[in-house]
PDB file of C-alpha atoms in Angstrom:
ATOM      1  CA  SER K   1     -12.347  12.337  -1.626  1.00  0.00           C
ATOM      2  CA  TYR K   2     -13.284   8.965  -0.191  1.00  0.00           C
ATOM      3  CA  VAL K   3     -12.471   8.417   3.489  1.00  0.00           C
ATOM      4  CA  LEU K   4     -11.910   5.121   5.301  1.00  0.00           C
ATOM      5  CA  SER K   5     -12.188   5.123   9.097  1.00  0.00           C
ATOM      6  CA  GLN K   6     -10.447   2.622  11.370  1.00  0.00           C
ATOM      7  CA  PRO K   7     -10.197   2.487  15.176  1.00  0.00           C
ATOM      8  CA  PRO K   8      -6.687   3.474  16.284  1.00  0.00           C
ATOM      9  CA  SER K   9      -6.252   0.386  18.423  1.00  0.00           C
ATOM     10  CA  VAL K  10      -7.691  -3.033  19.204  1.00  0.00           C
ATOM     11  CA  SER K  11      -6.572  -5.314  22.028  1.00  0.00           C
ATOM     12  CA  VAL K  12      -7.222  -9.022  22.359  1.00  0.00           C
ATOM     13  CA  ALA K  13      -6.013 -11.895  24.500  1.00  0.00           C
ATOM     14  CA  PRO K  14      -4.086 -14.761  22.906  1.00  0.00           C
ATOM     15  CA  GLY K  15      -6.363 -17.411  21.453  1.00  0.00           C
ATOM     16  CA  GLN K  16      -9.296 -15.041  21.076  1.00  0.00           C
ATOM     17  CA  THR K  17     -10.657 -13.491  17.891  1.00  0.00           C
ATOM     18  CA  ALA K  18      -9.674  -9.957  16.945  1.00  0.00           C
ATOM     19  CA  ARG K  19     -11.996  -7.916  14.781  1.00  0.00           C
ATOM     20  CA  ILE K  20     -10.737  -4.783  13.066  1.00  0.00           C
ATOM     21  CA  THR K  21     -13.293  -2.579  11.352  1.00  0.00           C
ATOM     22  CA  CYS K  22     -13.067  -0.213   8.416  1.00  0.00           C
ATOM     23  CA  GLY K  23     -15.883   2.212   7.701  1.00  0.00           C
ATOM     24  CA  GLY K  24     -16.762   4.133   4.590  1.00  0.00           C
ATOM     25  CA  ASP K  25     -19.728   5.456   2.672  1.00  0.00           C
ATOM     26  CA  ASN K  26     -21.499   2.509   0.979  1.00  0.00           C
ATOM     27  CA  LEU K  27     -18.304   0.504   1.511  1.00  0.00           C
ATOM     28  CA  GLY K  28     -20.160  -2.769   0.981  1.00  0.00           C
ATOM     29  CA  SER K  29     -20.266  -2.098  -2.742  1.00  0.00           C
ATOM     30  CA  GLU K  30     -16.458  -1.804  -2.933  1.00  0.00           C
ATOM     31  CA  GLY K  31     -13.622  -4.304  -2.939  1.00  0.00           C
ATOM     32  CA  VAL K  32     -11.713  -3.893   0.323  1.00  0.00           C
ATOM     33  CA  HIS K  33      -8.149  -5.047   0.811  1.00  0.00           C
ATOM     34  CA  TRP K  34      -6.269  -5.503   4.090  1.00  0.00           C
ATOM     35  CA  TYR K  35      -2.569  -5.209   4.909  1.00  0.00           C
ATOM     36  CA  GLN K  36      -0.520  -6.214   7.914  1.00  0.00           C
ATOM     37  CA  GLN K  37       2.547  -4.167   8.792  1.00  0.00           C
ATOM     38  CA  LYS K  38       4.917  -5.255  11.532  1.00  0.00           C
ATOM     39  CA  PRO K  39       7.441  -2.775  12.965  1.00  0.00           C
ATOM     40  CA  GLY K  40      10.267  -2.037  10.564  1.00  0.00           C
ATOM     41  CA  ARG K  41       8.721  -4.165   7.822  1.00  0.00           C
ATOM     42  CA  ALA K  42       6.950  -3.507   4.556  1.00  0.00           C
ATOM     43  CA  PRO K  43       3.181  -4.030   4.441  1.00  0.00           C
ATOM     44  CA  LEU K  44       1.903  -7.493   3.581  1.00  0.00           C
ATOM     45  CA  LEU K  45      -1.385  -8.142   1.807  1.00  0.00           C
ATOM     46  CA  VAL K  46      -3.466 -10.486   3.986  1.00  0.00           C
ATOM     47  CA  VAL K  47      -6.955 -10.205   2.458  1.00  0.00           C
ATOM     48  CA  TYR K  48      -8.012  -8.909  -0.962  1.00  0.00           C
ATOM     49  CA  ASP K  49     -11.380  -8.311  -2.579  1.00  0.00           C
ATOM     50  CA  ASN K  50     -13.148  -8.438   0.789  1.00  0.00           C
ATOM     51  CA  THR K  51     -12.708 -12.147   1.520  1.00  0.00           C
ATOM     52  CA  ASP K  52      -9.854 -13.727  -0.445  1.00  0.00           C
ATOM     53  CA  ARG K  53      -6.489 -14.663   1.020  1.00  0.00           C
ATOM     54  CA  PRO K  54      -3.216 -14.584  -0.890  1.00  0.00           C
ATOM     55  CA  SER K  55      -1.185 -17.749  -0.999  1.00  0.00           C
ATOM     56  CA  GLY K  56       0.594 -18.345   2.303  1.00  0.00           C
ATOM     57  CA  ILE K  57      -1.773 -16.346   4.496  1.00  0.00           C
ATOM     58  CA  PRO K  58      -3.255 -18.517   7.274  1.00  0.00           C
ATOM     59  CA  GLU K  59      -6.964 -19.317   7.279  1.00  0.00           C
ATOM     60  CA  ARG K  60      -7.120 -17.553  10.657  1.00  0.00           C
ATOM     61  CA  PHE K  61      -7.318 -14.318   8.652  1.00  0.00           C
ATOM     62  CA  SER K  62     -10.715 -13.638   7.137  1.00  0.00           C
ATOM     63  CA  GLY K  63     -12.599 -10.660   5.793  1.00  0.00           C
ATOM     64  CA  SER K  64     -16.166  -9.534   5.341  1.00  0.00           C
ATOM     65  CA  ASN K  65     -17.833  -6.444   3.946  1.00  0.00           C
ATOM     66  CA  SER K  66     -21.427  -5.289   4.177  1.00  0.00           C
ATOM     67  CA  GLY K  67     -23.277  -2.007   4.368  1.00  0.00           C
ATOM     68  CA  SER K  68     -20.794   0.643   5.401  1.00  0.00           C
ATOM     69  CA  THR K  69     -18.350  -1.559   7.310  1.00  0.00           C
ATOM     70  CA  ALA K  70     -15.673  -4.034   6.327  1.00  0.00           C
ATOM     71  CA  THR K  71     -14.133  -6.281   8.977  1.00  0.00           C
ATOM     72  CA  LEU K  72     -10.865  -8.163   9.211  1.00  0.00           C
ATOM     73  CA  ALA K  73     -11.156 -11.037  11.663  1.00  0.00           C
ATOM     74  CA  ILE K  74      -8.140 -12.844  13.068  1.00  0.00           C
ATOM     75  CA  SER K  75      -9.055 -16.003  14.931  1.00  0.00           C
ATOM     76  CA  GLU K  76      -6.870 -17.774  17.491  1.00  0.00           C
ATOM     77  CA  VAL K  77      -4.737 -14.677  17.814  1.00  0.00           C
ATOM     78  CA  GLU K  78      -1.021 -15.232  18.430  1.00  0.00           C
ATOM     79  CA  PRO K  79       1.606 -12.826  19.775  1.00  0.00           C
ATOM     80  CA  GLY K  80       3.093 -12.743  16.276  1.00  0.00           C
ATOM     81  CA  ASP K  81      -0.104 -11.126  14.974  1.00  0.00           C
ATOM     82  CA  GLU K  82       0.752  -7.886  16.753  1.00  0.00           C
ATOM     83  CA  ALA K  83       1.000  -5.319  13.989  1.00  0.00           C
ATOM     84  CA  ASP K  84      -0.650  -2.359  12.339  1.00  0.00           C
ATOM     85  CA  TYR K  85      -3.482  -3.274   9.988  1.00  0.00           C
ATOM     86  CA  TYR K  86      -4.691  -1.082   7.129  1.00  0.00           C
ATOM     87  CA  CYS K  87      -7.757  -1.316   4.927  1.00  0.00           C
ATOM     88  CA  GLN K  88      -7.660   0.022   1.375  1.00  0.00           C
ATOM     89  CA  VAL K  89     -10.017   0.581  -1.545  1.00  0.00           C
ATOM     90  CA  TRP K  90      -9.907   1.974  -5.052  1.00  0.00           C
ATOM     91  CA  ASP K  91     -11.977   5.135  -5.328  1.00  0.00           C
ATOM     92  CA  SER K  92     -13.188   5.107  -8.916  1.00  0.00           C
ATOM     93  CA  SER K  93     -14.638   8.616  -8.722  1.00  0.00           C
ATOM     94  CA  SER K  94     -11.209  10.154  -8.136  1.00  0.00           C
ATOM     95  CA  ALA K  95      -9.041   7.374  -9.590  1.00  0.00           C
ATOM     96  CA  HIS K  96      -7.193   7.207  -6.275  1.00  0.00           C
ATOM     97  CA  TRP K  97      -6.126   4.363  -4.064  1.00  0.00           C
ATOM     98  CA  VAL K  98      -7.273   5.114  -0.502  1.00  0.00           C
ATOM     99  CA  PHE K  99      -5.941   3.722   2.782  1.00  0.00           C
ATOM    100  CA  GLY K 100      -7.581   3.780   6.164  1.00  0.00           C
ATOM    101  CA  GLY K 101      -5.649   5.358   8.998  1.00  0.00           C
ATOM    102  CA  GLY K 102      -4.554   2.002  10.381  1.00  0.00           C
ATOM    103  CA  THR K 103      -5.323  -0.003  13.520  1.00  0.00           C
ATOM    104  CA  ARG K 104      -2.684  -1.220  15.954  1.00  0.00           C
ATOM    105  CA  LEU K 105      -3.466  -4.704  17.178  1.00  0.00           C
ATOM    106  CA  THR K 106      -2.111  -5.478  20.637  1.00  0.00           C
ATOM    107  CA  VAL K 107      -2.039  -9.033  21.941  1.00  0.00           C
ATOM    108  CA  LEU K 108      -2.410  -8.841  25.701  1.00  0.00           C
TER     109      LEU K 108
ATOM    110  CA  GLU V   1      11.248 -15.144  -5.902  1.00  0.00           C
ATOM    111  CA  VAL V   2       9.154 -12.148  -6.921  1.00  0.00           C
ATOM    112  CA  GLN V   3      10.971  -9.083  -5.671  1.00  0.00           C
ATOM    113  CA  LEU V   4      10.963  -5.277  -5.750  1.00  0.00           C
ATOM    114  CA  LEU V   5      14.018  -3.254  -4.783  1.00  0.00           C
ATOM    115  CA  GLU V   6      13.827   0.495  -4.302  1.00  0.00           C
ATOM    116  CA  SER V   7      16.731   2.927  -4.428  1.00  0.00           C
ATOM    117  CA  GLY V   8      17.426   6.628  -4.745  1.00  0.00           C
ATOM    118  CA  GLY V   9      16.245   7.852  -1.375  1.00  0.00           C
ATOM    119  CA  ASP V  10      18.418  10.573   0.130  1.00  0.00           C
ATOM    120  CA  LEU V  11      18.525  13.847   2.011  1.00  0.00           C
ATOM    121  CA  ALA V  12      17.293  16.716  -0.149  1.00  0.00           C
ATOM    122  CA  GLN V  13      16.800  20.415   0.426  1.00  0.00           C
ATOM    123  CA  PRO V  14      13.349  22.001   0.275  1.00  0.00           C
ATOM    124  CA  GLY V  15      12.675  22.838  -3.356  1.00  0.00           C
ATOM    125  CA  GLY V  16      15.127  20.190  -4.500  1.00  0.00           C
ATOM    126  CA  SER V  17      14.687  17.049  -6.575  1.00  0.00           C
ATOM    127  CA  LEU V  18      15.212  13.314  -6.262  1.00  0.00           C
ATOM    128  CA  ARG V  19      14.532  10.339  -8.511  1.00  0.00           C
ATOM    129  CA  LEU V  20      13.502   7.059  -6.949  1.00  0.00           C
ATOM    130  CA  SER V  21      13.886   3.751  -8.758  1.00  0.00           C
ATOM    131  CA  CYS V  22      12.282   0.370  -8.195  1.00  0.00           C
ATOM    132  CA  THR V  23      13.706  -2.668  -9.935  1.00  0.00           C
ATOM    133  CA  ALA V  24      11.482  -5.704 -10.344  1.00  0.00           C
ATOM    134  CA  SER V  25      12.502  -9.331 -10.704  1.00  0.00           C
ATOM    135  CA  GLU V  26      10.936 -12.733 -11.311  1.00  0.00           C
ATOM    136  CA  PHE V  27       7.684 -11.588 -12.877  1.00  0.00           C
ATOM    137  CA  THR V  28       6.534 -10.146 -16.203  1.00  0.00           C
ATOM    138  CA  PHE V  29       6.894  -6.507 -15.234  1.00  0.00           C
ATOM    139  CA  SER V  30       5.050  -5.019 -18.202  1.00  0.00           C
ATOM    140  CA  THR V  31       1.900  -6.955 -17.320  1.00  0.00           C
ATOM    141  CA  TYR V  32       1.370  -5.213 -14.011  1.00  0.00           C
ATOM    142  CA  GLY V  33       0.391  -1.779 -12.855  1.00  0.00           C
ATOM    143  CA  MET V  34       2.748  -0.352 -10.267  1.00  0.00           C
ATOM    144  CA  THR V  35       2.358   2.123  -7.444  1.00  0.00           C
ATOM    145  CA  TRP V  36       4.321   4.237  -4.999  1.00  0.00           C
ATOM    146  CA  VAL V  37       3.138   4.413  -1.398  1.00  0.00           C
ATOM    147  CA  ARG V  38       4.801   6.479   1.322  1.00  0.00           C
ATOM    148  CA  GLN V  39       4.843   6.423   5.083  1.00  0.00           C
ATOM    149  CA  ALA V  40       5.907   9.457   7.073  1.00  0.00           C
ATOM    150  CA  PRO V  41       7.694   8.718  10.365  1.00  0.00           C
ATOM    151  CA  GLY V  42       5.204   7.332  12.871  1.00  0.00           C
ATOM    152  CA  ARG V  43       2.299   7.746  10.451  1.00  0.00           C
ATOM    153  CA  GLY V  44       0.095   5.558   8.286  1.00  0.00           C
ATOM    154  CA  LEU V  45       0.301   4.517   4.661  1.00  0.00           C
ATOM    155  CA  GLU V  46      -0.383   7.119   1.980  1.00  0.00           C
ATOM    156  CA  TRP V  47      -0.810   6.255  -1.671  1.00  0.00           C
ATOM    157  CA  VAL V  48       1.278   8.589  -3.877  1.00  0.00           C
ATOM    158  CA  SER V  49       1.118   7.560  -7.519  1.00  0.00           C
ATOM    159  CA  ALA V  50       0.399   4.704  -9.895  1.00  0.00           C
ATOM    160  CA  ILE V  51       1.045   3.737 -13.498  1.00  0.00           C
ATOM    161  CA  SER V  52      -0.476   1.170 -15.833  1.00  0.00           C
ATOM    162  CA  GLY V  53       1.504  -1.759 -17.203  1.00  0.00           C
ATOM    163  CA  ARG V  54       2.163  -0.108 -20.548  1.00  0.00           C
ATOM    164  CA  GLY V  55       2.800   3.263 -18.924  1.00  0.00           C
ATOM    165  CA  ASP V  56       0.004   5.003 -20.807  1.00  0.00           C
ATOM    166  CA  SER V  57      -2.075   5.850 -17.718  1.00  0.00           C
ATOM    167  CA  THR V  58      -0.780   7.628 -14.633  1.00  0.00           C
ATOM    168  CA  TYR V  59      -2.422   8.648 -11.375  1.00  0.00           C
ATOM    169  CA  TYR V  60      -1.375  10.976  -8.550  1.00  0.00           C
ATOM    170  CA  THR V  61      -2.574  11.959  -5.135  1.00  0.00           C
ATOM    171  CA  ASP V  62      -3.510  15.619  -5.033  1.00  0.00           C
ATOM    172  CA  SER V  63      -0.608  16.751  -2.854  1.00  0.00           C
ATOM    173  CA  VAL V  64       2.045  15.644  -5.378  1.00  0.00           C
ATOM    174  CA  LYS V  65       0.262  16.422  -8.645  1.00  0.00           C
ATOM    175  CA  GLY V  66       2.408  18.729 -10.743  1.00  0.00           C
ATOM    176  CA  ARG V  67       5.529  18.027  -8.656  1.00  0.00           C
ATOM    177  CA  PHE V  68       6.032  14.256  -8.996  1.00  0.00           C
ATOM    178  CA  THR V  69       6.171  12.214 -12.190  1.00  0.00           C
ATOM    179  CA  ILE V  70       5.821   8.447 -12.316  1.00  0.00           C
ATOM    180  CA  SER V  71       7.256   6.510 -15.236  1.00  0.00           C
ATOM    181  CA  ARG V  72       8.526   3.060 -16.129  1.00  0.00           C
ATOM    182  CA  ASP V  73      10.999   1.389 -18.468  1.00  0.00           C
ATOM    183  CA  ASN V  74       9.655  -2.080 -19.169  1.00  0.00           C
ATOM    184  CA  SER V  75      12.835  -3.056 -21.013  1.00  0.00           C
ATOM    185  CA  LYS V  76      14.710  -2.541 -17.749  1.00  0.00           C
ATOM    186  CA  ASN V  77      11.965  -3.820 -15.404  1.00  0.00           C
ATOM    187  CA  THR V  78      12.223  -0.533 -13.570  1.00  0.00           C
ATOM    188  CA  LEU V  79       9.725   1.921 -12.110  1.00  0.00           C
ATOM    189  CA  TYR V  80      10.636   5.538 -11.386  1.00  0.00           C
ATOM    190  CA  LEU V  81       9.351   8.454  -9.358  1.00  0.00           C
ATOM    191  CA  GLN V  82      10.766  11.847 -10.250  1.00  0.00           C
ATOM    192  CA  MET V  83      10.215  14.147  -7.286  1.00  0.00           C
ATOM    193  CA  ASN V  84      10.576  17.897  -7.832  1.00  0.00           C
ATOM    194  CA  SER V  85       9.856  20.931  -5.651  1.00  0.00           C
ATOM    195  CA  LEU V  86      10.293  18.792  -2.576  1.00  0.00           C
ATOM    196  CA  ARG V  87       8.732  19.860   0.697  1.00  0.00           C
ATOM    197  CA  ALA V  88       9.321  18.851   4.304  1.00  0.00           C
ATOM    198  CA  ALA V  89       5.950  17.090   4.180  1.00  0.00           C
ATOM    199  CA  ASP V  90       7.376  14.714   1.539  1.00  0.00           C
ATOM    200  CA  THR V  91       9.719  13.225   4.133  1.00  0.00           C
ATOM    201  CA  ALA V  92       8.834   9.554   4.320  1.00  0.00           C
ATOM    202  CA  LEU V  93       9.754   5.975   3.581  1.00  0.00           C
ATOM    203  CA  TYR V  94       8.721   5.357  -0.029  1.00  0.00           C
ATOM    204  CA  TYR V  95       7.581   1.892  -1.053  1.00  0.00           C
ATOM    205  CA  CYS V  96       6.972   0.621  -4.533  1.00  0.00           C
ATOM    206  CA  ALA V  97       4.278  -2.014  -4.831  1.00  0.00           C
ATOM    207  CA  ARG V  98       2.818  -4.175  -7.556  1.00  0.00           C
ATOM    208  CA  VAL V  99      -0.880  -3.894  -8.342  1.00  0.00           C
ATOM    209  CA  HIS V 100      -2.721  -7.206  -8.346  1.00  0.00           C
ATOM    210  CA  LEU V 101      -3.526  -8.430 -11.821  1.00  0.00           C
ATOM    211  CA  TYR V 102      -7.301  -8.430 -11.276  1.00  0.00           C
ATOM    212  CA  TYR V 103      -7.959  -6.237  -8.256  1.00  0.00           C
ATOM    213  CA  TYR V 104      -6.865  -2.835  -7.008  1.00  0.00           C
ATOM    214  CA  ALA V 105      -4.792  -4.407  -4.237  1.00  0.00           C
ATOM    215  CA  MET V 106      -1.025  -4.213  -3.813  1.00  0.00           C
ATOM    216  CA  ASP V 107       0.225  -7.777  -3.706  1.00  0.00           C
ATOM    217  CA  VAL V 108       4.013  -7.367  -3.685  1.00  0.00           C
ATOM    218  CA  TRP V 109       5.955  -4.658  -1.845  1.00  0.00           C
ATOM    219  CA  GLY V 110       9.549  -3.562  -1.772  1.00  0.00           C
ATOM    220  CA  GLN V 111      11.395  -2.755   1.434  1.00  0.00           C
ATOM    221  CA  GLY V 112      11.303   0.990   0.852  1.00  0.00           C
ATOM    222  CA  THR V 113      13.745   3.855   0.393  1.00  0.00           C
ATOM    223  CA  THR V 114      13.956   6.859   2.707  1.00  0.00           C
ATOM    224  CA  VAL V 115      13.484  10.423   1.537  1.00  0.00           C
ATOM    225  CA  THR V 116      14.303  13.226   3.953  1.00  0.00           C
ATOM    226  CA  VAL V 117      13.605  16.818   2.995  1.00  0.00           C
ATOM    227  CA  SER V 118      15.356  19.252   5.264  1.00  0.00           C
ATOM    228  CA  SER V 119      17.636  22.266   5.130  1.00  0.00           C
TER     229      SER V 119
END
C-alpha cells in the first residue's frame, strides 16, 4: 500500500517560515491535502489539492507538490500554529485514503 | 453552521460489538461521501472506512475489513459504523468526516467519539 513519510518534528522561531515535508513515490502526480490538529481538537483541513486553501485559512499557509515531495509552508509563524500536521492522499490503486505519520510543529 | 456529531463510543470487551453514529446538519448530506478516521491514544490519524453519497460504494482499511460495516441513512442525515469482533487495537478516538465534493480531502470533521476495547 502507498506510504507517506513525514519528519516527526519541525521547530521554528516565531516570525520565521516553517516547512513541513511529505514524501511518497511519484507524489507529485497526486493531490495532497494537509490537516492541522491542535491538542484535544479535531483535525482541520488547511490545504487541499496541493495548493488550495479552504475558506478561513490564512494566506500564511501554502502548499506545493513536485517530484516525490509535497511541502506545507507556514510563513510568519505564530505560537498558535503549534500543532500536529498531517498530509493525506487518495491511493487509487487500493481505493484507500492514506495519511502520513504526522509532524509536530514547535514554535520556539 | 455545517456540523457533524458522533455518538456511540463506549467501553467494549474484546470480541464485542459497538455501533457508532454521526449526525450531520446544515448541508445536503446525500450529496457527500463520508468517512471514519480513528486516532489511537498518542498516535496519528488512520483512515478506517468511507462510503459514497448514495451509499452504493464502500471502502475499508485492511485491518477492519470483514469486521466493520459502514452505512448511511440519508433520510436521517446519519452515518454509521458497525464494529464487530472488536480488538484492543481498535481502541481509539473515532472521527467522522465529510469528503470534499471535488477532491479526496476531508473538509468537515466531528469532535470524535471514544471507543475503548478492554476486558
